[in-house]
Amino acid sequence: MSRVAVVTGGTRGIGEAISKALKGAGYKVAANYGGNDEAAQKFKAATAIAVYKWDVSSYDSCAAGVKAVEAELGPIEVLVNNAGVTRDTMFHRMTPEQWTTVINTNLSSLFNMCRPVIEGMRARKFGRIINISSINGQKGQVGQTNYSAAKAGELGFTKALAQESAKSGITVNAVCPGYIATEMVKKIPQDVLDKSILPYIPLGRLGEPEEIARCVLFLASDEAGLITGSTLSANGGQFMV
Ligand code: CAA
């Protein structure tokens, strides 16, 4: 049996690694993306994974996207909410737009994606929802009041939905990556990375996207059936909970 998995933000960065790992494990994968057509087409050509464009910050777009995936691939059994953006700046300089963009894309997207899939999962008595949060939702970070708030919100959402969904055979978990070598981390000024971040990672290195993908693969598997409402941290020891 080949399960259908949707990965939001699934064509680049951590999401790309997750999409590829799920495909490698035999899932039928739909990789959502928000705007970068060129990267998505390159990803599709290289992986033969189906790509779907919609905006995760819009409920109507997510509902339509879910409908399109289910019509083409079948009922969604695994949902990985990975799409996210940063608008880093000190709070005293943050604009309402920088706040709203990050909250809508990183946090409201969980409502927008989970709501259209949850009824089907409940009816079929099976589901795996995996939310990609962040170390900075656990510990906070200078320059990220918007991002830290959204990522901490994801953890509360995960625990509440896990409690509601357990009796329907649906598990809901979060993965908290630390600093992973992706385009998002490359945007951090090198001096900030060298002075304020790398020295605080006991393993002394950035993580690789594939290391997060392996966490997701485990949580999606039948073997992880006892685990729900959990937060799996993969951060090189930078923050221990
Ligand atoms: N702790 C305490 N104070 C800090 C600090 C820290 N970690 N970092 C900076 N500050 C202080 C500075 O010392 C400075 O203080 P003074 O004004 O008294 O000198 C003040 O904050 C402003 O610092 P900057 O000069 O760096 O200000 P800036 O406006 O040029 O840049 C910033 C601010 C945008 C936040 C920049 O420091 C930055 O990009 N930091 C990295 C933020 C970060 O870690 N983002 C993660 C992106 S990756 C991601 O989000 C993925 C994930 O999930 C991990």
PDB file of C-alpha atoms and ligand atoms in Angstrom:
ATOM      1  CA  MET A   1       0.000   0.000   0.000  1.00  0.00           C
ATOM      2  CA  SER A   2       1.353   3.336  -1.041  1.00  0.00           C
ATOM      3  CA  ARG A   3       0.249   6.213   1.190  1.00  0.00           C
ATOM      4  CA  VAL A   4      -0.330   9.728  -0.101  1.00  0.00           C
ATOM      5  CA  ALA A   5       1.792  12.409   1.553  1.00  0.00           C
ATOM      6  CA  VAL A   6       1.629  16.179   1.113  1.00  0.00           C
ATOM      7  CA  VAL A   7       4.618  18.329   1.993  1.00  0.00           C
ATOM      8  CA  THR A   8       4.048  22.087   2.064  1.00  0.00           C
ATOM      9  CA  GLY A   9       7.038  24.098   0.942  1.00  0.00           C
ATOM     10  CA  GLY A  10       8.122  20.732  -0.422  1.00  0.00           C
ATOM     11  CA  THR A  11      10.325  21.735  -3.336  1.00  0.00           C
ATOM     12  CA  ARG A  12      13.168  23.583  -1.581  1.00  0.00           C
ATOM     13  CA  GLY A  13      15.268  23.406   1.578  1.00  0.00           C
ATOM     14  CA  ILE A  14      14.131  21.061   4.338  1.00  0.00           C
ATOM     15  CA  GLY A  15      10.864  20.411   2.489  1.00  0.00           C
ATOM     16  CA  GLU A  16      12.720  19.172  -0.590  1.00  0.00           C
ATOM     17  CA  ALA A  17      14.634  16.659   1.522  1.00  0.00           C
ATOM     18  CA  ILE A  18      11.376  15.527   3.177  1.00  0.00           C
ATOM     19  CA  SER A  19       9.608  15.055  -0.178  1.00  0.00           C
ATOM     20  CA  LYS A  20      12.512  13.008  -1.522  1.00  0.00           C
ATOM     21  CA  ALA A  21      12.783  10.869   1.613  1.00  0.00           C
ATOM     22  CA  LEU A  22       9.053  10.095   1.578  1.00  0.00           C
ATOM     23  CA  LYS A  23       9.204   9.183  -2.108  1.00  0.00           C
ATOM     24  CA  GLY A  24      12.233   6.978  -1.418  1.00  0.00           C
ATOM     25  CA  ALA A  25      10.228   5.172   1.264  1.00  0.00           C
ATOM     26  CA  GLY A  26       7.395   4.436  -1.171  1.00  0.00           C
ATOM     27  CA  TYR A  27       4.900   7.236  -0.483  1.00  0.00           C
ATOM     28  CA  LYS A  28       2.979   8.957  -3.284  1.00  0.00           C
ATOM     29  CA  VAL A  29       4.176  12.512  -2.683  1.00  0.00           C
ATOM     30  CA  ALA A  30       2.629  15.867  -3.551  1.00  0.00           C
ATOM     31  CA  ALA A  31       5.061  18.729  -3.032  1.00  0.00           C
ATOM     32  CA  ASN A  32       3.352  22.078  -2.542  1.00  0.00           C
ATOM     33  CA  TYR A  33       5.153  25.342  -3.253  1.00  0.00           C
ATOM     34  CA  GLY A  34       4.190  28.981  -2.955  1.00  0.00           C
ATOM     35  CA  GLY A  35       5.901  31.046  -5.603  1.00  0.00           C
ATOM     36  CA  ASN A  36       9.203  29.879  -7.048  1.00  0.00           C
ATOM     37  CA  ASP A  37       8.076  28.210 -10.301  1.00  0.00           C
ATOM     38  CA  GLU A  38      11.622  27.774 -11.579  1.00  0.00           C
ATOM     39  CA  ALA A  39      12.792  25.873  -8.500  1.00  0.00           C
ATOM     40  CA  ALA A  40       9.620  23.771  -8.528  1.00  0.00           C
ATOM     41  CA  GLN A  41      10.034  22.766 -12.179  1.00  0.00           C
ATOM     42  CA  LYS A  42      13.695  21.901 -11.566  1.00  0.00           C
ATOM     43  CA  PHE A  43      12.695  19.816  -8.552  1.00  0.00           C
ATOM     44  CA  LYS A  44       9.953  18.056 -10.539  1.00  0.00           C
ATOM     45  CA  ALA A  45      12.309  17.259 -13.419  1.00  0.00           C
ATOM     46  CA  ALA A  46      14.937  15.877 -11.045  1.00  0.00           C
ATOM     47  CA  THR A  47      12.635  13.841  -8.791  1.00  0.00           C
ATOM     48  CA  ALA A  48       9.474  13.049 -10.805  1.00  0.00           C
ATOM     49  CA  ILE A  49       7.508  14.193  -7.722  1.00  0.00           C
ATOM     50  CA  ALA A  50       4.215  15.990  -8.486  1.00  0.00           C
ATOM     51  CA  VAL A  51       4.272  19.689  -7.614  1.00  0.00           C
ATOM     52  CA  TYR A  52       1.272  21.847  -6.704  1.00  0.00           C
ATOM     53  CA  LYS A  53       1.272  25.612  -6.374  1.00  0.00           C
ATOM     54  CA  TRP A  54      -0.871  27.263  -3.736  1.00  0.00           C
ATOM     55  CA  ASP A  55      -0.520  29.814  -0.959  1.00  0.00           C
ATOM     56  CA  VAL A  56      -0.591  28.169   2.476  1.00  0.00           C
ATOM     57  CA  SER A  57      -1.571  31.456   4.105  1.00  0.00           C
ATOM     58  CA  SER A  58      -4.936  31.330   2.310  1.00  0.00           C
ATOM     59  CA  TYR A  59      -7.618  28.924   3.561  1.00  0.00           C
ATOM     60  CA  ASP A  60      -9.429  28.826   0.222  1.00  0.00           C
ATOM     61  CA  SER A  61      -6.213  28.081  -1.681  1.00  0.00           C
ATOM     62  CA  CYS A  62      -5.376  25.233   0.711  1.00  0.00           C
ATOM     63  CA  ALA A  63      -8.857  23.750   0.456  1.00  0.00           C
ATOM     64  CA  ALA A  64      -8.632  23.849  -3.346  1.00  0.00           C
ATOM     65  CA  GLY A  65      -5.088  22.417  -3.267  1.00  0.00           C
ATOM     66  CA  VAL A  66      -6.125  19.519  -1.028  1.00  0.00           C
ATOM     67  CA  LYS A  67      -9.043  18.784  -3.353  1.00  0.00           C
ATOM     68  CA  ALA A  68      -6.746  18.746  -6.391  1.00  0.00           C
ATOM     69  CA  VAL A  69      -4.199  16.418  -4.734  1.00  0.00           C
ATOM     70  CA  GLU A  70      -6.909  14.029  -3.522  1.00  0.00           C
ATOM     71  CA  ALA A  71      -8.516  13.918  -6.979  1.00  0.00           C
ATOM     72  CA  GLU A  72      -5.194  13.038  -8.612  1.00  0.00           C
ATOM     73  CA  LEU A  73      -3.355  10.936  -6.013  1.00  0.00           C
ATOM     74  CA  GLY A  74      -6.028   9.751  -3.546  1.00  0.00           C
ATOM     75  CA  PRO A  75      -6.904  10.540   0.085  1.00  0.00           C
ATOM     76  CA  ILE A  76      -4.167  12.345   2.018  1.00  0.00           C
ATOM     77  CA  GLU A  77      -2.859  10.182   4.850  1.00  0.00           C
ATOM     78  CA  VAL A  78       0.326  12.082   5.729  1.00  0.00           C
ATOM     79  CA  LEU A  79       0.494  15.869   5.974  1.00  0.00           C
ATOM     80  CA  VAL A  80       3.800  17.613   6.601  1.00  0.00           C
ATOM     81  CA  ASN A  81       3.343  21.309   7.376  1.00  0.00           C
ATOM     82  CA  ASN A  82       6.786  22.579   6.479  1.00  0.00           C
ATOM     83  CA  ALA A  83       6.239  25.838   4.564  1.00  0.00           C
ATOM     84  CA  GLY A  84       7.673  28.826   6.368  1.00  0.00           C
ATOM     85  CA  VAL A  85       9.240  32.227   5.893  1.00  0.00           C
ATOM     86  CA  THR A  86      11.342  34.639   7.942  1.00  0.00           C
ATOM     87  CA  ARG A  87      11.179  38.421   8.163  1.00  0.00           C
ATOM     88  CA  ASP A  88      13.909  38.918  10.768  1.00  0.00           C
ATOM     89  CA  THR A  89      14.253  42.333  12.363  1.00  0.00           C
ATOM     90  CA  MET A  90      14.420  43.775  15.855  1.00  0.00           C
ATOM     91  CA  PHE A  91      10.919  44.175  17.299  1.00  0.00           C
ATOM     92  CA  HIS A  92      11.186  47.943  17.610  1.00  0.00           C
ATOM     93  CA  ARG A  93      11.623  48.091  13.827  1.00  0.00           C
ATOM     94  CA  MET A  94       9.103  45.380  12.874  1.00  0.00           C
ATOM     95  CA  THR A  95       6.258  46.434  10.582  1.00  0.00           C
ATOM     96  CA  PRO A  96       2.707  45.078  10.829  1.00  0.00           C
ATOM     97  CA  GLU A  97       3.310  43.474   7.421  1.00  0.00           C
ATOM     98  CA  GLN A  98       6.420  41.606   8.678  1.00  0.00           C
ATOM     99  CA  TRP A  99       4.398  40.352  11.644  1.00  0.00           C
ATOM    100  CA  THR A 100       1.350  39.292   9.645  1.00  0.00           C
ATOM    101  CA  THR A 101       3.272  37.602   6.831  1.00  0.00           C
ATOM    102  CA  VAL A 102       5.149  35.354   9.243  1.00  0.00           C
ATOM    103  CA  ILE A 103       2.121  34.526  11.417  1.00  0.00           C
ATOM    104  CA  ASN A 104      -0.101  33.767   8.427  1.00  0.00           C
ATOM    105  CA  THR A 105       2.430  31.704   6.500  1.00  0.00           C
ATOM    106  CA  ASN A 106       3.959  29.801   9.407  1.00  0.00           C
ATOM    107  CA  LEU A 107       1.072  29.399  11.864  1.00  0.00           C
ATOM    108  CA  SER A 108      -2.304  30.044  10.208  1.00  0.00           C
ATOM    109  CA  SER A 109      -1.170  27.628   7.496  1.00  0.00           C
ATOM    110  CA  LEU A 110      -1.583  24.811  10.027  1.00  0.00           C
ATOM    111  CA  PHE A 111      -5.282  25.607  10.341  1.00  0.00           C
ATOM    112  CA  ASN A 112      -5.558  26.124   6.590  1.00  0.00           C
ATOM    113  CA  MET A 113      -4.013  22.733   5.764  1.00  0.00           C
ATOM    114  CA  CYS A 114      -5.202  20.557   8.646  1.00  0.00           C
ATOM    115  CA  ARG A 115      -8.832  21.651   8.488  1.00  0.00           C
ATOM    116  CA  PRO A 116      -9.478  20.376   4.926  1.00  0.00           C
ATOM    117  CA  VAL A 117      -7.756  17.007   5.575  1.00  0.00           C
ATOM    118  CA  ILE A 118      -8.870  16.208   9.108  1.00  0.00           C
ATOM    119  CA  GLU A 119     -12.414  15.072   8.353  1.00  0.00           C
ATOM    120  CA  GLY A 120     -11.183  12.479   5.841  1.00  0.00           C
ATOM    121  CA  MET A 121      -8.493  11.250   8.241  1.00  0.00           C
ATOM    122  CA  ARG A 122     -11.089  10.922  11.015  1.00  0.00           C
ATOM    123  CA  ALA A 123     -13.464   9.003   8.759  1.00  0.00           C
ATOM    124  CA  ARG A 124     -10.692   6.617   7.634  1.00  0.00           C
ATOM    125  CA  LYS A 125      -9.307   6.303  11.192  1.00  0.00           C
ATOM    126  CA  PHE A 126      -5.745   6.999  10.148  1.00  0.00           C
ATOM    127  CA  GLY A 127      -3.549  10.028   9.742  1.00  0.00           C
ATOM    128  CA  ARG A 128      -0.101  11.397  10.349  1.00  0.00           C
ATOM    129  CA  ILE A 129       0.329  15.155  10.766  1.00  0.00           C
ATOM    130  CA  ILE A 130       3.870  16.436  11.225  1.00  0.00           C
ATOM    131  CA  ASN A 131       4.475  20.126  11.858  1.00  0.00           C
ATOM    132  CA  ILE A 132       7.931  21.565  11.246  1.00  0.00           C
ATOM    133  CA  SER A 133       8.415  24.059  14.063  1.00  0.00           C
ATOM    134  CA  SER A 134      11.829  25.394  15.153  1.00  0.00           C
ATOM    135  CA  ILE A 135      14.339  25.653  17.964  1.00  0.00           C
ATOM    136  CA  ASN A 136      13.432  29.343  17.971  1.00  0.00           C
ATOM    137  CA  GLY A 137       9.832  28.513  18.878  1.00  0.00           C
ATOM    138  CA  GLN A 138      11.237  26.660  21.893  1.00  0.00           C
ATOM    139  CA  LYS A 139      13.788  29.209  23.111  1.00  0.00           C
ATOM    140  CA  GLY A 140      12.966  32.507  21.320  1.00  0.00           C
ATOM    141  CA  GLN A 141      15.537  34.381  19.225  1.00  0.00           C
ATOM    142  CA  VAL A 142      16.690  37.966  18.884  1.00  0.00           C
ATOM    143  CA  GLY A 143      15.200  39.441  15.715  1.00  0.00           C
ATOM    144  CA  GLN A 144      12.437  36.837  15.507  1.00  0.00           C
ATOM    145  CA  THR A 145       9.494  37.858  17.693  1.00  0.00           C
ATOM    146  CA  ASN A 146       7.224  37.088  14.737  1.00  0.00           C
ATOM    147  CA  TYR A 147       8.857  33.764  13.847  1.00  0.00           C
ATOM    148  CA  SER A 148       9.322  32.606  17.456  1.00  0.00           C
ATOM    149  CA  ALA A 149       5.659  33.378  18.212  1.00  0.00           C
ATOM    150  CA  ALA A 150       4.475  31.453  15.148  1.00  0.00           C
ATOM    151  CA  LYS A 151       6.738  28.467  15.850  1.00  0.00           C
ATOM    152  CA  ALA A 152       5.748  28.320  19.534  1.00  0.00           C
ATOM    153  CA  GLY A 153       2.116  28.522  18.389  1.00  0.00           C
ATOM    154  CA  GLU A 154       2.715  25.476  16.206  1.00  0.00           C
ATOM    155  CA  LEU A 155       3.720  23.495  19.294  1.00  0.00           C
ATOM    156  CA  GLY A 156       0.491  24.390  21.136  1.00  0.00           C
ATOM    157  CA  PHE A 157      -1.542  23.567  18.042  1.00  0.00           C
ATOM    158  CA  THR A 158       0.234  20.201  17.764  1.00  0.00           C
ATOM    159  CA  LYS A 159      -0.531  19.207  21.347  1.00  0.00           C
ATOM    160  CA  ALA A 160      -4.197  20.264  21.204  1.00  0.00           C
ATOM    161  CA  LEU A 161      -4.927  18.565  17.885  1.00  0.00           C
ATOM    162  CA  ALA A 162      -3.054  15.445  19.061  1.00  0.00           C
ATOM    163  CA  GLN A 163      -5.419  15.145  22.028  1.00  0.00           C
ATOM    164  CA  GLU A 164      -8.506  15.634  19.871  1.00  0.00           C
ATOM    165  CA  SER A 165      -7.373  13.199  17.175  1.00  0.00           C
ATOM    166  CA  ALA A 166      -5.862  10.281  19.092  1.00  0.00           C
ATOM    167  CA  LYS A 167      -9.061   8.258  19.247  1.00  0.00           C
ATOM    168  CA  SER A 168      -9.383   8.541  15.464  1.00  0.00           C
ATOM    169  CA  GLY A 169      -5.988   6.936  14.829  1.00  0.00           C
ATOM    170  CA  ILE A 170      -4.377  10.224  13.868  1.00  0.00           C
ATOM    171  CA  THR A 171      -1.046  11.240  15.365  1.00  0.00           C
ATOM    172  CA  VAL A 172       0.086  14.863  15.407  1.00  0.00           C
ATOM    173  CA  ASN A 173       3.706  15.660  16.170  1.00  0.00           C
ATOM    174  CA  ALA A 174       6.221  18.459  15.753  1.00  0.00           C
ATOM    175  CA  VAL A 175       9.834  18.457  14.692  1.00  0.00           C
ATOM    176  CA  CYS A 176      12.000  21.335  15.912  1.00  0.00           C
ATOM    177  CA  PRO A 177      15.022  21.729  13.660  1.00  0.00           C
ATOM    178  CA  GLY A 178      17.916  23.828  14.847  1.00  0.00           C
ATOM    179  CA  TYR A 179      20.048  25.742  12.355  1.00  0.00           C
ATOM    180  CA  ILE A 180      20.035  23.717   9.122  1.00  0.00           C
ATOM    181  CA  ALA A 181      22.138  24.476   6.034  1.00  0.00           C
ATOM    182  CA  THR A 182      19.413  25.928   3.795  1.00  0.00           C
ATOM    183  CA  GLU A 183      18.783  29.203   1.970  1.00  0.00           C
ATOM    184  CA  MET A 184      16.898  30.507   5.037  1.00  0.00           C
ATOM    185  CA  VAL A 185      19.980  30.189   7.234  1.00  0.00           C
ATOM    186  CA  LYS A 186      22.230  31.545   4.474  1.00  0.00           C
ATOM    187  CA  LYS A 187      20.309  34.851   4.816  1.00  0.00           C
ATOM    188  CA  ILE A 188      21.784  35.341   8.323  1.00  0.00           C
ATOM    189  CA  PRO A 189      24.762  37.732   8.235  1.00  0.00           C
ATOM    190  CA  GLN A 190      27.974  35.656   8.434  1.00  0.00           C
ATOM    191  CA  ASP A 191      29.292  37.554  11.465  1.00  0.00           C
ATOM    192  CA  VAL A 192      26.047  36.873  13.375  1.00  0.00           C
ATOM    193  CA  LEU A 193      26.254  33.186  12.473  1.00  0.00           C
ATOM    194  CA  ASP A 194      29.923  32.941  13.461  1.00  0.00           C
ATOM    195  CA  LYS A 195      29.662  34.903  16.722  1.00  0.00           C
ATOM    196  CA  SER A 196      26.129  34.354  18.029  1.00  0.00           C
ATOM    197  CA  ILE A 197      24.994  31.005  16.702  1.00  0.00           C
ATOM    198  CA  LEU A 198      27.676  28.446  15.775  1.00  0.00           C
ATOM    199  CA  PRO A 199      29.588  28.729  19.094  1.00  0.00           C
ATOM    200  CA  TYR A 200      26.380  27.717  20.907  1.00  0.00           C
ATOM    201  CA  ILE A 201      25.871  24.487  18.968  1.00  0.00           C
ATOM    202  CA  PRO A 202      27.686  21.735  20.914  1.00  0.00           C
ATOM    203  CA  LEU A 203      28.028  19.555  17.805  1.00  0.00           C
ATOM    204  CA  GLY A 204      29.742  22.540  16.173  1.00  0.00           C
ATOM    205  CA  ARG A 205      27.977  22.432  12.827  1.00  0.00           C
ATOM    206  CA  LEU A 206      24.776  23.238  10.995  1.00  0.00           C
ATOM    207  CA  GLY A 207      22.372  20.376  10.424  1.00  0.00           C
ATOM    208  CA  GLU A 208      21.650  18.871   7.011  1.00  0.00           C
ATOM    209  CA  PRO A 209      18.103  18.880   5.555  1.00  0.00           C
ATOM    210  CA  GLU A 210      18.260  15.082   5.270  1.00  0.00           C
ATOM    211  CA  GLU A 211      18.706  14.832   9.048  1.00  0.00           C
ATOM    212  CA  ILE A 212      15.310  16.497   9.501  1.00  0.00           C
ATOM    213  CA  ALA A 213      13.772  14.382   6.745  1.00  0.00           C
ATOM    214  CA  ARG A 214      14.726  11.238   8.651  1.00  0.00           C
ATOM    215  CA  CYS A 215      12.853  12.517  11.731  1.00  0.00           C
ATOM    216  CA  VAL A 216       9.762  13.087   9.610  1.00  0.00           C
ATOM    217  CA  LEU A 217      10.018   9.660   7.992  1.00  0.00           C
ATOM    218  CA  PHE A 218      10.077   8.045  11.415  1.00  0.00           C
ATOM    219  CA  LEU A 219       7.078  10.018  12.716  1.00  0.00           C
ATOM    220  CA  ALA A 220       5.124   9.170   9.557  1.00  0.00           C
ATOM    221  CA  SER A 221       5.780   5.438   9.913  1.00  0.00           C
ATOM    222  CA  ASP A 222       3.545   2.791  11.473  1.00  0.00           C
ATOM    223  CA  GLU A 223       6.371   2.145  13.962  1.00  0.00           C
ATOM    224  CA  ALA A 224       5.766   5.613  15.481  1.00  0.00           C
ATOM    225  CA  GLY A 225       2.130   4.844  16.289  1.00  0.00           C
ATOM    226  CA  LEU A 226       2.524   5.415  20.043  1.00  0.00           C
ATOM    227  CA  ILE A 227       3.994   8.870  19.586  1.00  0.00           C
ATOM    228  CA  THR A 228       1.589  11.795  19.493  1.00  0.00           C
ATOM    229  CA  GLY A 229       1.714  15.367  20.764  1.00  0.00           C
ATOM    230  CA  SER A 230       5.502  15.083  20.868  1.00  0.00           C
ATOM    231  CA  THR A 231       8.238  17.493  19.914  1.00  0.00           C
ATOM    232  CA  LEU A 232      11.324  15.945  18.362  1.00  0.00           C
ATOM    233  CA  SER A 233      14.283  18.327  18.621  1.00  0.00           C
ATOM    234  CA  ALA A 234      17.144  18.000  16.127  1.00  0.00           C
ATOM    235  CA  ASN A 235      19.474  20.900  16.821  1.00  0.00           C
ATOM    236  CA  GLY A 236      23.001  19.639  17.522  1.00  0.00           C
ATOM    237  CA  GLY A 237      22.468  20.157  21.251  1.00  0.00           C
ATOM    238  CA  GLN A 238      21.904  23.911  20.981  1.00  0.00           C
ATOM    239  CA  PHE A 239      18.761  23.743  23.120  1.00  0.00           C
ATOM    240  CA  MET A 240      17.770  20.807  25.296  1.00  0.00           C
ATOM    241  CA  VAL A 241      14.228  20.302  26.573  1.00  0.00           C
TER     242      VAL A 241
HETATM  243  N1  CAA B   1      21.377  38.241  22.018  1.00  0.00           N
HETATM  244  C1  CAA B   1      21.291  39.467  22.591  1.00  0.00           C
HETATM  245  N2  CAA B   1      21.463  40.612  21.899  1.00  0.00           N
HETATM  246  C2  CAA B   1      21.728  40.502  20.580  1.00  0.00           C
HETATM  247  C3  CAA B   1      21.826  39.266  19.925  1.00  0.00           C
HETATM  248  C4  CAA B   1      21.633  38.102  20.710  1.00  0.00           C
HETATM  249  N3  CAA B   1      21.674  36.877  20.162  1.00  0.00           N
HETATM  250  N4  CAA B   1      22.065  39.492  18.627  1.00  0.00           N
HETATM  251  C5  CAA B   1      22.132  40.831  18.471  1.00  0.00           C
HETATM  252  N5  CAA B   1      21.929  41.434  19.646  1.00  0.00           N
HETATM  253  C6  CAA B   1      21.956  42.853  19.907  1.00  0.00           C
HETATM  254  C7  CAA B   1      23.212  43.465  19.327  1.00  0.00           C
HETATM  255  O1  CAA B   1      24.301  43.341  20.216  1.00  0.00           O
HETATM  256  C8  CAA B   1      22.790  44.904  19.120  1.00  0.00           C
HETATM  257  O2  CAA B   1      22.856  45.610  20.349  1.00  0.00           O
HETATM  258  P1  CAA B   1      23.324  47.124  20.388  1.00  0.00           P
HETATM  259  O3  CAA B   1      22.323  47.899  19.554  1.00  0.00           O
HETATM  260  O4  CAA B   1      23.298  47.475  21.832  1.00  0.00           O
HETATM  261  O5  CAA B   1      24.705  47.111  19.778  1.00  0.00           O
HETATM  262  C9  CAA B   1      21.318  44.767  18.760  1.00  0.00           C
HETATM  263  O6  CAA B   1      20.885  43.488  19.236  1.00  0.00           O
HETATM  264  C10 CAA B   1      21.074  44.871  17.262  1.00  0.00           C
HETATM  265  O7  CAA B   1      21.902  43.886  16.605  1.00  0.00           O
HETATM  266  P2  CAA B   1      22.379  44.062  15.102  1.00  0.00           P
HETATM  267  O8  CAA B   1      23.396  45.143  14.999  1.00  0.00           O
HETATM  268  O9  CAA B   1      22.753  42.721  14.562  1.00  0.00           O
HETATM  269  O10 CAA B   1      21.058  44.639  14.416  1.00  0.00           O
HETATM  270  P3  CAA B   1      20.590  44.488  12.957  1.00  0.00           P
HETATM  271  O11 CAA B   1      19.330  45.279  12.858  1.00  0.00           O
HETATM  272  O12 CAA B   1      21.695  44.744  11.988  1.00  0.00           O
HETATM  273  O13 CAA B   1      20.238  42.918  12.817  1.00  0.00           O
HETATM  274  C11 CAA B   1      19.040  40.927  13.192  1.00  0.00           C
HETATM  275  C12 CAA B   1      19.364  42.325  13.721  1.00  0.00           C
HETATM  276  C13 CAA B   1      18.272  41.033  11.879  1.00  0.00           C
HETATM  277  C14 CAA B   1      18.164  40.281  14.221  1.00  0.00           C
HETATM  278  C15 CAA B   1      20.361  40.158  12.966  1.00  0.00           C
HETATM  279  O14 CAA B   1      21.112  40.177  14.151  1.00  0.00           O
HETATM  280  C16 CAA B   1      20.104  38.722  12.590  1.00  0.00           C
HETATM  281  O15 CAA B   1      19.814  38.382  11.458  1.00  0.00           O
HETATM  282  N6  CAA B   1      20.199  37.790  13.565  1.00  0.00           N
HETATM  283  C17 CAA B   1      19.957  36.378  13.345  1.00  0.00           C
HETATM  284  C18 CAA B   1      18.521  36.050  13.665  1.00  0.00           C
HETATM  285  C19 CAA B   1      18.337  34.564  13.492  1.00  0.00           C
HETATM  286  O16 CAA B   1      18.942  33.747  14.193  1.00  0.00           O
HETATM  287  N7  CAA B   1      17.476  34.170  12.543  1.00  0.00           N
HETATM  288  C20 CAA B   1      17.281  32.798  12.275  1.00  0.00           C
HETATM  289  C21 CAA B   1      17.048  32.645  10.797  1.00  0.00           C
HETATM  290  S1  CAA B   1      17.067  30.907  10.322  1.00  0.00           S
HETATM  291  C22 CAA B   1      15.638  30.348  10.890  1.00  0.00           C
HETATM  292  O17 CAA B   1      14.777  31.028  11.346  1.00  0.00           O
HETATM  293  C23 CAA B   1      15.466  28.848  10.799  1.00  0.00           C
HETATM  294  C24 CAA B   1      15.253  28.289  12.130  1.00  0.00           C
HETATM  295  O18 CAA B   1      14.154  27.856  12.408  1.00  0.00           O
HETATM  296  C25 CAA B   1      16.402  28.194  13.066  1.00  0.00           C
END
